[in-house]
mmCIF file of C-alpha atoms in Angstrom:
data_model
loop_
_atom_site.group_PDB
_atom_site.id
_atom_site.type_symbol
_atom_site.label_atom_id
_atom_site.label_comp_id
_atom_site.label_asym_id
_atom_site.label_seq_id
_atom_site.Cartn_x
_atom_site.Cartn_y
_atom_site.Cartn_z
ATOM 1 C CA MET U 135 -56.122 124.353 270.972
ATOM 2 C CA ARG U 136 -57.370 120.734 270.626
ATOM 3 C CA TRP U 137 -56.242 118.538 267.784
ATOM 4 C CA PRO U 138 -59.491 118.556 265.758
ATOM 5 C CA THR U 139 -59.509 122.329 265.764
ATOM 6 C CA LYS U 140 -55.807 122.602 264.644
ATOM 7 C CA GLY U 141 -56.541 120.112 261.752
ATOM 8 C CA VAL U 142 -59.509 122.126 260.595
ATOM 9 C CA LEU U 143 -57.540 125.420 260.727
ATOM 10 C CA GLY U 144 -54.687 123.808 258.862
ATOM 11 C CA ALA U 145 -56.877 122.488 256.135
ATOM 12 C CA VAL U 146 -58.556 125.941 255.669
ATOM 13 C CA ALA U 147 -55.127 127.571 255.427
ATOM 14 C CA LEU U 148 -54.001 125.057 252.812
ATOM 15 C CA VAL U 149 -57.181 125.612 250.687
ATOM 16 C CA GLY U 150 -56.697 129.294 251.001
ATOM 17 C CA LEU U 151 -53.108 129.128 249.761
ATOM 18 C CA ALA U 152 -54.049 126.824 246.866
ATOM 19 C CA ALA U 153 -56.864 129.010 245.718
ATOM 20 C CA CYS U 154 -54.547 132.021 245.080
ATOM 21 C CA GLY U 155 -55.190 133.195 241.553
ATOM 22 C CA VAL U 156 -52.768 134.323 238.888
ATOM 23 C CA SER U 157 -51.911 138.022 238.886
ATOM 24 C CA ASP U 158 -52.191 140.059 235.684
ATOM 25 C CA ASP U 159 -48.440 140.579 235.394
ATOM 26 C CA GLU U 160 -47.784 136.745 235.612
ATOM 27 C CA ALA U 161 -50.507 135.716 233.163
ATOM 28 C CA VAL U 162 -49.631 134.214 229.750
ATOM 29 C CA ARG U 163 -51.819 133.281 226.758
ATOM 30 C CA LEU U 164 -51.343 131.160 223.647
ATOM 31 C CA LYS U 165 -50.174 132.863 220.528
ATOM 32 C CA GLU U 166 -52.614 132.560 217.769
ATOM 33 C CA GLY U 167 -52.516 129.077 216.145
ATOM 34 C CA ALA U 168 -50.247 127.627 218.869
ATOM 35 C CA THR U 169 -50.869 124.720 221.244
ATOM 36 C CA LEU U 170 -49.424 123.576 224.537
ATOM 37 C CA GLY U 171 -49.109 119.954 223.379
ATOM 38 C CA VAL U 172 -45.846 118.488 222.001
ATOM 39 C CA ALA U 173 -46.110 117.918 218.263
ATOM 40 C CA GLY U 174 -46.360 114.234 217.168
ATOM 41 C CA ARG U 175 -47.101 112.927 220.708
ATOM 42 C CA GLY U 176 -50.852 112.851 220.656
ATOM 43 C CA GLY U 177 -51.627 116.337 222.005
ATOM 44 C CA LEU U 178 -51.505 117.636 225.507
ATOM 45 C CA ARG U 179 -50.849 115.105 228.364
ATOM 46 C CA ASN U 180 -51.092 115.450 232.074
ATOM 47 C CA CYS U 181 -48.005 114.661 234.181
ATOM 48 C CA THR U 182 -47.845 111.546 236.278
ATOM 49 C CA ALA U 183 -46.284 111.110 239.672
ATOM 50 C CA LEU U 184 -43.079 110.095 237.856
ATOM 51 C CA GLY U 185 -43.170 113.213 235.508
ATOM 52 C CA CYS U 186 -43.395 113.008 231.789
ATOM 53 C CA GLY U 187 -42.770 109.995 229.542
ATOM 54 C CA TYR U 188 -40.162 111.579 227.261
ATOM 55 C CA GLN U 189 -36.732 112.918 228.096
ATOM 56 C CA ASP U 190 -37.280 116.166 226.138
ATOM 57 C CA GLU U 191 -40.419 117.137 228.112
ATOM 58 C CA PHE U 192 -40.933 118.497 231.554
ATOM 59 C CA CYS U 193 -43.901 119.025 233.865
ATOM 60 C CA VAL U 194 -45.304 122.414 234.529
ATOM 61 C CA GLN U 195 -48.193 124.474 235.532
ATOM 62 C CA VAL U 196 -49.033 127.311 233.136
ATOM 63 C CA PHE U 197 -50.310 130.656 234.544
ATOM 64 C CA PHE U 198 -53.197 131.656 232.352
ATOM 65 C CA GLU U 199 -55.249 134.708 233.134
ATOM 66 C CA TYR U 200 -58.139 132.473 234.428
ATOM 67 C CA GLY U 201 -55.856 130.450 236.655
ATOM 68 C CA ARG U 202 -53.196 127.813 236.755
ATOM 69 C CA SER U 203 -53.378 124.828 234.463
ATOM 70 C CA PRO U 204 -53.106 121.304 235.842
ATOM 71 C CA ALA U 205 -49.613 119.878 235.684
ATOM 72 C CA VAL U 206 -48.991 119.139 232.019
ATOM 73 C CA CYS U 207 -46.035 117.920 229.938
ATOM 74 C CA VAL U 208 -44.530 120.551 227.623
ATOM 75 C CA ALA U 209 -41.518 120.910 225.284
ATOM 76 C CA PRO U 210 -38.561 123.262 226.377
ATOM 77 C CA ASP U 211 -39.733 125.810 223.720
ATOM 78 C CA ILE U 212 -43.015 126.549 225.420
ATOM 79 C CA CYS U 213 -42.305 130.187 225.862
ATOM 80 C CA GLU U 214 -42.008 130.635 222.095
ATOM 81 C CA ARG U 215 -45.652 129.570 221.868
ATOM 82 C CA LEU U 216 -46.891 131.856 224.597
ATOM 83 C CA GLU U 217 -47.165 135.592 225.089
ATOM 84 C CA CYS U 218 -47.635 137.692 228.126
ATOM 85 C CA GLN U 219 -50.866 139.491 228.986
ATOM 86 C CA GLN U 220 -49.101 142.564 229.923
ATOM 87 C CA ALA U 221 -46.755 144.468 227.551
ATOM 88 C CA GLY U 222 -43.071 144.616 228.749
ATOM 89 C CA GLN U 223 -43.137 141.223 230.499
ATOM 90 C CA GLN U 224 -41.363 138.043 229.319
ATOM 91 C CA CYS U 225 -42.229 134.472 229.664
ATOM 92 C CA ALA U 226 -40.042 132.416 232.051
ATOM 93 C CA ILE U 227 -39.887 128.769 233.189
ATOM 94 C CA PHE U 228 -39.230 128.147 236.907
ATOM 95 C CA ASP U 229 -37.857 124.814 237.996
ATOM 96 C CA GLY U 230 -39.659 122.519 240.344
ATOM 97 C CA PHE U 231 -42.096 119.701 240.398
ATOM 98 C CA PRO U 232 -44.226 120.774 238.789
ATOM 99 C CA GLY U 233 -42.393 123.760 237.302
ATOM 100 C CA GLN U 234 -44.132 127.027 236.493
ATOM 101 C CA VAL U 235 -44.553 128.990 233.275
ATOM 102 C CA LYS U 236 -45.336 132.525 233.888
ATOM 103 C CA CYS U 237 -44.431 136.122 232.959
ATOM 104 C CA ILE U 238 -41.828 138.168 234.779
ATOM 105 C CA GLU U 239 -40.275 141.605 234.380
ATOM 106 C CA PRO U 240 -37.271 141.332 232.089
ATOM 107 C CA ARG U 241 -33.849 141.928 233.426
ATOM 108 C CA ASP U 242 -32.048 145.050 232.302
#
């Protein structure tokens, strides 16, 4: 296979992987009256290449029913402001850059 063909196929595969949606069992939604933004810091802010500007914040993508959010800065108590779409699931934060906030099956 020639180089231009390999490059096109690689780009198509990358777009396909990035376009994966959020499954129903991973999806979260905001509790009524809650926000994602950190109180007293001017609302919701996107992450930069260096992360978040405050030590008590971290950079995550939130798995909503309609898709993943862009990388945003949230407080460690983010799961207290979210609820899972499906009953019996619990909110969890996964480490990484950006991290992920989604629902999982609870451990017994």
